[in-house]
Amino acid sequence: MLCLTLTGSTLEENRALVERNRKWISLAELRLDYLHPDEQKIASSFPSTVDVPVILTLRRSSDGGSCTLSEKQRLQLLYEAAKGDFAYVDIEDDVKKTDLKFKDPLFEQKVDLEQSLKQRHIKIIRSYHNFECVPADIFGRISKLAAKGDIPKVAVTPKSMMDVITLFRVEQELANLKEKIVIGMGEYGICTRILYKKCGSFLSFCSDSQAAPGHLSAQTMSTLYRADKLDEKTHIFGIIGNPVYHTASPKIHNPGFEAIRYNAVYVPFLVDSVRAFFKLAEMLQIHGFSVTVPHKRSVQPYLGRITREVKQIGSCNTVVRIQNMWKGTNTDYYGFLAPISEQLGKGEIKNALVVGAGGAARAVVWALHNHGVKVTILNRSMEHARTLASETMSTFDTLENAHLYNGNCELVVQTTSVGMGNLGNEECIPSFNFTGKEIAYELVYNPKETLFLKRAMEAGCTIIGGSQMLMEQGKLQFEAFTGYHYPHWIQADI
């Protein structure tokens, strides 16, 4: 189930949030701590106004919430709101049983909140939050939370791939607990939110406003990742990198899987240790994955086979499981060539300028070299340019000398990160003047139009954007992963 965390300041706002996300969610969590004080007083009426089961939560600021009331006031407010027809009420693990007894004006004696909830068949979620780490005793903590017959919920913060492995181990370690909620918060935890069933969790939270670190929207969880539809037979694929969440690759692969009705999901994994990820890959029986910076070299010692391109380039961007071993390939090589294959076939590209000398540049230079193109590498660091040039029998120069090559090449390829993110207002080779006869090829795909491309376009050049290469190499990965051609009728939103 996908549970939408409601962060509106009024009940009306929250009803609108449920309505807007209704097709993607199975239940909602009403966060009392986000509500205006006047709205908190009538919160008990909320469950009867929406058509999904509702969890009632009043989260303290120390647990990532917005409630700053005294503990006595907070629990009194929770008790009053819990008189509504909620399906679940969230109570933190450190709340003492004596603190849950209240004087109710309607009764002469004290009322026990837990007892009253159970009498009305409202389930209690017993929650533990840790924004610092994944505690070493997490399995014991979950068992202790479940001991009273409540639903245990742990929301912890993995800081490494080993922490992520611990969260995925919960299912096998505590398989006897049928109802539990296991959440990895923050960037490392996003894969646990998507693959929540693999952690043994019966729901995953989402929100329109990232109410907790790592929240994705309900639409993204349900339509892009189909998280609520994954089952034991689902093949898991992914992409590893650091950083990794800027990637558009899930928007290529997941719609492709759905189009051919292939039971699979493609998930981003933030990876600090390649060795640890391979452990996770065995544990989750991951069938294949894409590799982005900085891991294109470091995955290679773990591969049983590599292709000629990987050996030559020294860079691997695709790993697939074959015959109980991992095979590494490089689809960047062929993905780069696809948009210019016609010009190369006609011999129209004889000289090329390649800007940059990093991992992406290596694939580009080797691809051009193998097709008989004379390449000049322009780079800020002369040492990196010299190394790549000597390996590929190319020439090299500094970026400052770009103007010396005006009119001397048919292809200019921009392989650096200049043009994206914080470097969006920069240009990689401002001194180079396009004549209009060049093909300007940009590997950055976000934004779609960099200053490099804009200047080339104004000069009348043929333009190739980064999304074209991304799509072409993605199609080749898709074939390696599934054995099927990428569906031609799908227009990926990248």
Short mmCIF file of C-alpha atoms in Angstrom, two decimals:
data_model
loop_
_atom_site.label_atom_id
_atom_site.label_comp_id
_atom_site.label_asym_id
_atom_site.label_seq_id
_atom_site.Cartn_x
_atom_site.Cartn_y
_atom_site.Cartn_z
CA MET A 1 0.00 0.00 0.00
CA LEU A 2 1.06 3.58 -0.61
CA CYS A 3 0.20 6.00 2.19
CA LEU A 4 -0.03 9.72 1.43
CA THR A 5 1.24 11.92 4.26
CA LEU A 6 -1.09 14.93 4.50
CA THR A 7 0.70 18.19 5.26
CA GLY A 8 -2.07 20.77 4.77
CA SER A 9 -2.81 23.32 7.48
CA THR A 10 -6.58 22.78 7.12
CA LEU A 11 -8.77 19.69 6.80
CA GLU A 12 -10.08 21.05 3.50
CA GLU A 13 -6.53 21.26 2.10
CA ASN A 14 -5.95 17.66 3.18
CA ARG A 15 -9.18 16.47 1.58
CA ALA A 16 -8.03 18.10 -1.65
CA LEU A 17 -4.65 16.31 -1.35
CA VAL A 18 -6.42 12.95 -0.98
CA GLU A 19 -8.66 13.68 -3.96
CA ARG A 20 -5.74 14.77 -6.15
CA ASN A 21 -3.74 11.63 -5.34
CA ARG A 22 -6.63 9.19 -4.90
CA LYS A 23 -5.84 6.99 -7.92
CA TRP A 24 -2.34 6.24 -6.59
CA ILE A 25 -2.88 5.70 -2.86
CA SER A 26 -4.52 3.13 -0.57
CA LEU A 27 -4.51 5.14 2.66
CA ALA A 28 -3.56 8.52 4.10
CA GLU A 29 -1.77 9.80 7.18
CA LEU A 30 -3.30 12.87 8.81
CA ARG A 31 -0.50 14.85 10.42
CA LEU A 32 -2.12 16.74 13.30
CA ASP A 33 1.12 18.66 13.87
CA TYR A 34 0.75 20.38 10.47
CA LEU A 35 -2.82 21.51 11.16
CA HIS A 36 -3.81 24.98 12.36
CA PRO A 37 -4.85 24.85 16.09
CA ASP A 38 -8.51 25.53 15.21
CA GLU A 39 -8.44 22.67 12.71
CA GLN A 40 -6.85 20.32 15.26
CA LYS A 41 -9.98 20.67 17.43
CA ILE A 42 -12.21 19.19 14.69
CA ALA A 43 -9.70 16.67 13.30
CA SER A 44 -11.74 13.73 14.62
CA SER A 45 -14.25 14.36 11.80
CA PHE A 46 -11.68 13.90 9.03
CA PRO A 47 -11.82 10.10 8.40
CA SER A 48 -15.55 10.22 7.62
CA THR A 49 -14.94 12.80 4.84
CA VAL A 50 -12.48 10.75 2.75
CA ASP A 51 -12.80 7.30 1.15
CA VAL A 52 -9.48 5.83 2.31
CA PRO A 53 -8.40 4.48 5.72
CA VAL A 54 -6.55 7.14 7.72
CA ILE A 55 -3.57 6.98 10.11
CA LEU A 56 -3.61 9.61 12.87
CA THR A 57 -0.19 11.02 13.76
CA LEU A 58 0.92 13.88 16.01
CA ARG A 59 4.67 14.04 15.61
CA ARG A 60 7.02 15.81 18.03
CA SER A 61 9.67 18.13 16.62
CA SER A 62 12.34 15.81 18.04
CA ASP A 63 10.94 13.05 15.79
CA GLY A 64 10.88 15.20 12.67
CA GLY A 65 7.43 16.69 13.25
CA SER A 66 6.12 20.19 13.95
CA CYS A 67 4.50 19.74 17.38
CA THR A 68 6.07 21.89 20.12
CA LEU A 69 3.41 21.33 22.80
CA SER A 70 4.35 19.82 26.15
CA GLU A 71 4.13 16.03 26.13
CA LYS A 72 1.03 16.10 28.32
CA GLN A 73 -0.73 18.58 25.99
CA ARG A 74 0.35 16.66 22.90
CA LEU A 75 -1.03 13.34 24.12
CA GLN A 76 -4.26 15.00 25.29
CA LEU A 77 -4.70 16.45 21.78
CA LEU A 78 -3.97 13.05 20.24
CA TYR A 79 -6.58 11.47 22.53
CA GLU A 80 -9.28 13.99 21.53
CA ALA A 81 -8.59 13.59 17.80
CA ALA A 82 -8.46 9.78 18.10
CA LYS A 83 -12.19 9.77 18.92
CA GLY A 84 -12.69 9.86 15.15
CA ASP A 85 -13.05 6.83 12.92
CA PHE A 86 -9.34 6.34 12.22
CA ALA A 87 -7.94 3.01 11.03
CA TYR A 88 -4.59 3.47 12.81
CA VAL A 89 -3.10 5.74 15.48
CA ASP A 90 0.65 6.27 15.64
CA ILE A 91 2.15 6.30 19.17
CA GLU A 92 5.89 6.65 19.71
CA ASP A 93 7.80 3.82 21.35
CA ASP A 94 8.99 5.90 24.33
CA VAL A 95 5.51 7.08 25.40
CA LYS A 96 4.80 5.61 28.84
CA LYS A 97 1.60 3.68 29.43
CA THR A 98 0.70 5.95 32.38
CA ASP A 99 0.88 9.00 30.08
CA LEU A 100 -1.89 7.52 27.93
CA LYS A 101 -4.54 7.72 30.69
CA PHE A 102 -6.73 10.81 30.52
CA LYS A 103 -9.58 12.44 32.37
CA ASP A 104 -12.49 12.67 29.99
CA PRO A 105 -15.34 15.14 30.81
CA LEU A 106 -17.85 12.49 29.70
CA PHE A 107 -16.54 9.90 32.15
CA GLU A 108 -16.03 10.00 35.87
CA GLN A 109 -12.94 7.87 35.76
CA LYS A 110 -9.70 8.02 33.79
CA VAL A 111 -9.76 6.68 30.23
CA ASP A 112 -6.95 4.59 28.75
CA LEU A 113 -6.19 5.69 25.15
CA GLU A 114 -4.68 2.33 24.12
CA GLN A 115 -7.58 0.40 25.60
CA SER A 116 -10.20 2.62 23.96
CA LEU A 117 -8.49 2.27 20.56
CA LYS A 118 -8.39 -1.52 20.80
CA GLN A 119 -12.04 -1.64 21.86
CA ARG A 120 -12.93 0.25 18.71
CA HIS A 121 -10.66 -2.03 16.61
CA ILE A 122 -8.28 0.83 15.77
CA LYS A 123 -4.77 -0.52 15.27
CA ILE A 124 -1.81 1.07 17.06
CA ILE A 125 1.38 1.75 15.15
CA ARG A 126 4.27 1.78 17.62
CA SER A 127 6.95 3.98 16.05
CA TYR A 128 10.66 4.60 16.51
CA HIS A 129 12.53 7.38 14.67
CA ASN A 130 16.27 7.87 14.33
CA PHE A 131 17.58 10.71 12.15
CA GLU A 132 21.23 9.90 12.88
CA CYS A 133 21.77 6.29 11.89
CA VAL A 134 20.52 2.71 11.65
CA PRO A 135 20.97 1.39 15.22
CA ALA A 136 22.94 -1.84 15.66
CA ASP A 137 20.05 -3.42 17.56
CA ILE A 138 17.39 -2.64 14.97
CA PHE A 139 16.05 -6.23 14.73
CA GLY A 140 15.66 -6.36 18.52
CA ARG A 141 13.97 -2.96 18.54
CA ILE A 142 11.40 -4.05 15.97
CA SER A 143 10.67 -7.24 17.93
CA LYS A 144 10.25 -5.21 21.12
CA LEU A 145 7.86 -2.78 19.41
CA ALA A 146 5.77 -5.71 18.18
CA ALA A 147 5.71 -7.48 21.56
CA LYS A 148 2.53 -5.71 22.71
CA GLY A 149 0.65 -6.83 19.63
CA ASP A 150 1.04 -3.44 17.92
CA ILE A 151 2.35 -2.76 14.40
CA PRO A 152 6.07 -1.90 14.70
CA LYS A 153 7.33 1.05 12.67
CA VAL A 154 11.00 2.03 12.38
CA ALA A 155 12.06 5.11 10.43
CA VAL A 156 15.85 5.23 10.52
CA THR A 157 18.59 6.94 8.53
CA PRO A 158 21.01 4.77 6.54
CA LYS A 159 24.35 6.49 5.92
CA SER A 160 25.93 3.81 3.73
CA MET A 161 25.17 0.85 1.48
CA MET A 162 25.88 -1.48 4.44
CA ASP A 163 23.10 0.26 6.38
CA VAL A 164 20.77 -0.28 3.41
CA ILE A 165 21.64 -4.00 3.46
CA THR A 166 20.65 -4.09 7.15
CA LEU A 167 17.20 -2.69 6.31
CA PHE A 168 16.66 -5.22 3.53
CA ARG A 169 17.65 -7.98 5.98
CA VAL A 170 14.68 -7.14 8.22
CA GLU A 171 12.33 -9.27 6.12
CA GLN A 172 14.37 -12.47 6.45
CA GLU A 173 15.33 -11.85 10.09
CA LEU A 174 11.78 -11.03 11.20
CA ALA A 175 9.67 -12.92 8.66
CA ASN A 176 7.34 -14.00 11.50
CA LEU A 177 6.09 -10.40 11.85
CA LYS A 178 3.51 -10.11 9.09
CA GLU A 179 2.64 -6.44 9.68
CA LYS A 180 5.56 -4.06 10.05
CA ILE A 181 6.70 -0.75 8.62
CA VAL A 182 10.39 -0.34 7.74
CA ILE A 183 11.59 2.98 6.34
CA GLY A 184 15.03 4.20 5.33
CA MET A 185 15.03 8.01 5.46
CA GLY A 186 17.27 10.33 3.47
CA GLU A 187 18.99 9.73 0.14
CA TYR A 188 20.40 6.28 0.90
CA GLY A 189 16.92 5.17 1.97
CA ILE A 190 15.05 6.00 -1.24
CA CYS A 191 15.57 2.49 -2.66
CA THR A 192 13.99 1.05 0.52
CA ARG A 193 10.92 3.25 0.00
CA ILE A 194 10.48 1.99 -3.58
CA LEU A 195 11.29 -1.64 -2.74
CA TYR A 196 9.46 -1.47 0.60
CA LYS A 197 8.03 -4.96 0.17
CA LYS A 198 11.57 -6.35 0.04
CA CYS A 199 12.11 -4.88 3.53
CA GLY A 200 8.98 -6.70 4.72
CA SER A 201 7.08 -3.43 5.03
CA PHE A 202 3.34 -3.49 4.28
CA LEU A 203 3.24 0.18 3.27
CA SER A 204 5.43 3.03 2.10
CA PHE A 205 4.88 6.72 2.74
CA CYS A 206 4.84 9.42 0.07
CA SER A 207 3.88 13.09 -0.05
CA ASP A 208 3.48 16.09 -2.33
CA SER A 209 5.83 18.20 -0.22
CA GLN A 210 8.53 15.78 0.97
CA ALA A 211 7.13 15.64 4.51
CA ALA A 212 10.05 13.40 5.49
CA PRO A 213 13.60 13.05 4.10
CA GLY A 214 13.48 10.93 0.95
CA HIS A 215 9.73 11.07 0.31
CA LEU A 216 8.73 10.72 -3.34
CA SER A 217 5.35 11.79 -4.69
CA ALA A 218 2.48 9.30 -4.84
CA GLN A 219 2.39 9.61 -8.62
CA THR A 220 6.11 8.87 -8.95
CA MET A 221 5.88 5.88 -6.59
CA SER A 222 2.84 4.38 -8.32
CA THR A 223 3.24 5.25 -12.01
CA LEU A 224 7.01 5.47 -12.54
CA TYR A 225 8.16 2.77 -10.10
CA ARG A 226 4.87 0.85 -9.70
CA ALA A 227 6.05 0.28 -6.12
CA ASP A 228 2.63 -0.91 -4.92
CA LYS A 229 2.38 -3.48 -7.74
CA LEU A 230 5.74 -5.20 -7.32
CA ASP A 231 5.66 -8.84 -6.25
CA GLU A 232 8.00 -11.76 -5.54
CA LYS A 233 8.45 -12.43 -9.27
CA THR A 234 9.44 -8.85 -10.13
CA HIS A 235 12.91 -8.60 -11.70
CA ILE A 236 14.94 -5.82 -10.09
CA PHE A 237 17.22 -3.62 -12.19
CA GLY A 238 18.81 -0.34 -11.23
CA ILE A 239 21.43 2.32 -11.59
CA ILE A 240 24.32 2.89 -9.17
CA GLY A 241 26.19 6.14 -8.72
CA ASN A 242 27.12 8.88 -6.28
CA PRO A 243 25.25 11.19 -6.82
CA VAL A 244 22.49 9.28 -8.61
CA TYR A 245 19.09 10.95 -8.17
CA HIS A 246 19.58 13.39 -11.05
CA THR A 247 19.40 10.44 -13.46
CA ALA A 248 16.64 10.22 -16.06
CA SER A 249 17.26 6.51 -16.66
CA PRO A 250 14.23 5.29 -14.60
CA LYS A 251 12.07 7.33 -17.02
CA ILE A 252 13.49 5.24 -19.88
CA HIS A 253 13.40 1.74 -18.41
CA ASN A 254 10.27 1.66 -16.25
CA PRO A 255 7.88 2.84 -19.00
CA GLY A 256 9.62 0.35 -21.32
CA PHE A 257 9.01 -2.56 -18.93
CA GLU A 258 5.36 -1.59 -18.56
CA ALA A 259 4.84 -1.21 -22.31
CA ILE A 260 5.96 -4.79 -23.03
CA ARG A 261 4.33 -6.11 -19.82
CA TYR A 262 7.65 -7.22 -18.41
CA ASN A 263 7.45 -7.68 -14.63
CA ALA A 264 10.43 -5.56 -13.64
CA VAL A 265 11.43 -2.33 -11.92
CA TYR A 266 14.43 -0.04 -12.39
CA VAL A 267 15.57 1.66 -9.17
CA PRO A 268 18.26 4.28 -8.37
CA PHE A 269 20.78 3.19 -5.70
CA LEU A 270 23.06 5.72 -4.04
CA VAL A 271 26.27 3.73 -3.63
CA ASP A 272 29.32 4.58 -1.55
CA SER A 273 30.86 1.10 -1.75
CA VAL A 274 30.71 -1.01 -4.92
CA ARG A 275 31.68 -4.08 -2.90
CA ALA A 276 28.70 -3.59 -0.58
CA PHE A 277 26.37 -3.06 -3.54
CA PHE A 278 27.37 -6.40 -5.07
CA LYS A 279 26.40 -7.99 -1.72
CA LEU A 280 23.01 -6.30 -1.95
CA ALA A 281 22.69 -7.36 -5.60
CA GLU A 282 23.11 -11.00 -4.57
CA MET A 283 20.73 -10.59 -1.65
CA LEU A 284 17.94 -9.01 -3.75
CA GLN A 285 18.79 -11.11 -6.83
CA ILE A 286 19.23 -7.98 -8.93
CA HIS A 287 19.31 -8.98 -12.61
CA GLY A 288 21.30 -6.05 -13.99
CA PHE A 289 22.18 -2.42 -13.46
CA SER A 290 23.51 0.72 -15.10
CA VAL A 291 26.67 2.33 -13.76
CA THR A 292 27.35 6.05 -13.60
CA VAL A 293 30.11 8.15 -12.03
CA PRO A 294 32.20 7.45 -10.04
CA HIS A 295 31.85 3.66 -10.34
CA LYS A 296 32.46 2.92 -14.04
CA ARG A 297 35.97 1.64 -13.29
CA SER A 298 35.52 0.32 -9.76
CA VAL A 299 32.87 -2.26 -10.75
CA GLN A 300 35.27 -4.08 -13.06
CA PRO A 301 37.11 -6.30 -10.50
CA TYR A 302 33.72 -7.86 -9.63
CA LEU A 303 32.87 -8.86 -13.19
CA GLY A 304 33.33 -12.37 -14.57
CA ARG A 305 33.34 -11.15 -18.18
CA ILE A 306 33.82 -7.84 -19.93
CA THR A 307 33.38 -6.89 -23.57
CA ARG A 308 36.06 -5.60 -25.92
CA GLU A 309 34.78 -2.02 -25.51
CA VAL A 310 35.08 -2.13 -21.72
CA LYS A 311 38.60 -3.52 -22.01
CA GLN A 312 39.58 -0.86 -24.50
CA ILE A 313 37.87 2.13 -22.89
CA GLY A 314 38.46 1.04 -19.29
CA SER A 315 34.89 2.06 -18.46
CA CYS A 316 31.80 -0.07 -17.79
CA ASN A 317 28.29 1.44 -17.74
CA THR A 318 26.15 -1.73 -17.90
CA VAL A 319 26.26 -4.91 -15.81
CA VAL A 320 24.04 -7.95 -16.40
CA ARG A 321 23.76 -11.28 -14.65
CA ILE A 322 24.51 -14.22 -16.97
CA GLN A 323 25.11 -17.87 -16.03
CA ASN A 324 25.79 -17.09 -12.36
CA MET A 325 28.30 -14.36 -13.11
CA TRP A 326 28.30 -10.64 -13.87
CA LYS A 327 29.07 -9.40 -17.39
CA GLY A 328 30.13 -5.80 -18.04
CA THR A 329 29.45 -3.90 -21.26
CA ASN A 330 29.60 -0.28 -22.40
CA THR A 331 26.51 1.01 -24.19
CA ASP A 332 27.80 4.62 -24.04
CA TYR A 333 30.12 3.64 -26.89
CA TYR A 334 27.33 2.58 -29.28
CA GLY A 335 24.81 5.05 -27.85
CA PHE A 336 27.14 7.91 -28.76
CA LEU A 337 27.66 6.62 -32.31
CA ALA A 338 23.96 6.05 -33.12
CA PRO A 339 22.97 9.70 -33.84
CA ILE A 340 25.99 10.25 -36.16
CA SER A 341 26.16 6.81 -37.78
CA GLU A 342 24.91 8.13 -41.13
CA GLN A 343 27.54 10.89 -41.33
CA LEU A 344 30.29 8.46 -40.26
CA GLY A 345 29.15 5.93 -42.86
CA LYS A 346 29.37 8.57 -45.61
CA GLY A 347 32.82 9.69 -44.40
CA GLU A 348 31.57 13.20 -43.65
CA ILE A 349 33.32 13.36 -40.27
CA LYS A 350 37.11 13.35 -40.62
CA ASN A 351 38.16 15.63 -37.75
CA ALA A 352 36.59 16.05 -34.31
CA LEU A 353 37.13 18.19 -31.24
CA VAL A 354 36.28 16.45 -27.96
CA VAL A 355 35.92 18.72 -24.94
CA GLY A 356 36.86 16.93 -21.70
CA ALA A 357 38.97 13.91 -20.77
CA GLY A 358 36.81 12.11 -18.18
CA GLY A 359 34.94 8.81 -18.32
CA ALA A 360 32.38 9.96 -20.89
CA ALA A 361 35.15 11.41 -23.08
CA ARG A 362 36.98 8.06 -23.08
CA ALA A 363 34.00 6.29 -24.67
CA VAL A 364 33.57 9.10 -27.22
CA VAL A 365 37.25 9.29 -28.24
CA TRP A 366 37.59 5.52 -28.59
CA ALA A 367 34.38 5.30 -30.64
CA LEU A 368 35.59 8.04 -33.01
CA HIS A 369 39.12 6.63 -33.19
CA ASN A 370 37.76 3.18 -34.10
CA HIS A 371 35.83 4.79 -36.96
CA GLY A 372 38.87 6.48 -38.44
CA VAL A 373 38.18 10.01 -37.16
CA LYS A 374 41.14 12.20 -36.21
CA VAL A 375 40.44 13.50 -32.69
CA THR A 376 41.81 16.48 -30.76
CA ILE A 377 41.09 16.46 -27.02
CA LEU A 378 40.62 19.82 -25.31
CA ASN A 379 40.77 19.76 -21.53
CA ARG A 380 41.50 22.01 -18.55
CA SER A 381 43.97 19.47 -17.13
CA MET A 382 46.71 18.86 -19.68
CA GLU A 383 47.83 15.73 -17.85
CA HIS A 384 44.44 13.99 -18.24
CA ALA A 385 44.23 15.07 -21.87
CA ARG A 386 47.75 13.79 -22.56
CA THR A 387 47.00 10.39 -21.01
CA LEU A 388 43.81 9.85 -23.02
CA ALA A 389 45.45 11.17 -26.19
CA SER A 390 48.41 8.79 -25.89
CA GLU A 391 46.08 5.81 -25.39
CA THR A 392 43.94 6.68 -28.42
CA MET A 393 46.59 8.09 -30.73
CA SER A 394 44.88 11.48 -30.63
CA THR A 395 46.20 15.01 -30.25
CA PHE A 396 45.46 17.28 -27.31
CA ASP A 397 45.43 20.90 -26.23
CA THR A 398 44.12 23.20 -23.50
CA LEU A 399 40.61 24.66 -23.47
CA GLU A 400 42.09 28.15 -23.81
CA ASN A 401 43.38 27.24 -27.28
CA ALA A 402 39.97 26.18 -28.61
CA HIS A 403 39.95 29.17 -31.01
CA LEU A 404 42.93 27.68 -32.88
CA TYR A 405 40.61 24.97 -34.25
CA ASN A 406 37.97 27.30 -35.72
CA GLY A 407 36.75 25.83 -39.03
CA ASN A 408 39.06 22.79 -38.80
CA CYS A 409 36.57 20.11 -37.70
CA GLU A 410 33.26 18.61 -38.70
CA LEU A 411 32.24 17.50 -35.19
CA VAL A 412 32.52 19.14 -31.76
CA VAL A 413 31.58 16.96 -28.76
CA GLN A 414 31.03 18.44 -25.29
CA THR A 415 31.52 15.70 -22.65
CA THR A 416 31.99 17.74 -19.43
CA SER A 417 29.40 18.73 -16.79
CA VAL A 418 29.66 22.40 -17.82
CA GLY A 419 26.16 23.58 -18.65
CA MET A 420 24.32 21.68 -15.94
CA GLY A 421 23.49 22.43 -12.29
CA ASN A 422 25.73 25.09 -10.73
CA LEU A 423 27.65 25.32 -14.02
CA GLY A 424 24.49 26.15 -16.02
CA ASN A 425 25.61 29.68 -16.87
CA GLU A 426 29.05 28.62 -18.07
CA GLU A 427 30.31 27.71 -21.53
CA CYS A 428 33.00 25.08 -22.04
CA ILE A 429 34.80 26.61 -25.04
CA PRO A 430 33.75 30.27 -25.30
CA SER A 431 36.70 31.15 -27.55
CA PHE A 432 35.70 28.62 -30.25
CA ASN A 433 33.69 30.11 -33.12
CA PHE A 434 31.23 27.84 -34.92
CA THR A 435 31.09 28.30 -38.69
CA GLY A 436 27.70 26.60 -39.05
CA LYS A 437 29.14 23.55 -40.83
CA GLU A 438 29.93 21.61 -37.65
CA ILE A 439 27.82 19.04 -35.85
CA ALA A 440 27.57 20.21 -32.23
CA TYR A 441 27.08 17.21 -29.96
CA GLU A 442 26.24 17.83 -26.27
CA LEU A 443 26.32 14.99 -23.71
CA VAL A 444 24.55 17.02 -20.99
CA TYR A 445 20.81 16.24 -21.18
CA ASN A 446 19.52 18.53 -18.45
CA PRO A 447 19.02 21.31 -19.35
CA LYS A 448 18.07 20.40 -22.92
CA GLU A 449 19.64 23.60 -24.28
CA THR A 450 23.05 24.54 -22.86
CA LEU A 451 24.98 27.69 -23.79
CA PHE A 452 27.21 25.46 -25.94
CA LEU A 453 24.22 24.23 -27.97
CA LYS A 454 22.56 27.63 -28.09
CA ARG A 455 25.66 29.24 -29.60
CA ALA A 456 26.03 26.39 -32.12
CA MET A 457 22.37 26.69 -33.07
CA GLU A 458 22.67 30.43 -33.65
CA ALA A 459 25.58 29.71 -36.01
CA GLY A 460 23.42 27.28 -38.00
CA CYS A 461 25.08 24.04 -36.88
CA THR A 462 23.44 20.62 -36.78
CA ILE A 463 22.54 19.98 -33.14
CA ILE A 464 22.56 16.71 -31.19
CA GLY A 465 21.39 16.98 -27.56
CA GLY A 466 22.44 14.75 -24.66
CA SER A 467 19.00 13.15 -24.39
CA GLN A 468 19.52 11.47 -27.78
CA MET A 469 22.65 9.63 -26.62
CA LEU A 470 21.03 8.87 -23.25
CA MET A 471 18.05 7.32 -25.04
CA GLU A 472 20.17 5.32 -27.49
CA GLN A 473 22.44 3.85 -24.82
CA GLY A 474 19.37 3.23 -22.65
CA LYS A 475 17.71 1.23 -25.43
CA LEU A 476 20.80 -0.96 -25.69
CA GLN A 477 20.78 -1.47 -21.91
CA PHE A 478 17.09 -2.38 -22.07
CA GLU A 479 17.87 -5.09 -24.63
CA ALA A 480 20.75 -6.40 -22.48
CA PHE A 481 18.47 -6.46 -19.42
CA THR A 482 15.34 -8.02 -20.96
CA GLY A 483 16.31 -9.67 -24.25
CA TYR A 484 13.65 -7.53 -25.98
CA HIS A 485 13.92 -4.47 -28.23
CA TYR A 486 12.86 -1.22 -26.61
CA PRO A 487 9.22 -0.51 -27.58
CA HIS A 488 9.37 1.96 -30.48
CA TRP A 489 6.01 3.52 -29.57
CA ILE A 490 7.28 4.78 -26.20
CA GLN A 491 8.42 8.40 -26.02
CA ALA A 492 10.42 8.57 -22.78
CA ASP A 493 10.05 11.81 -20.81
CA ILE A 494 13.72 12.75 -20.48
#
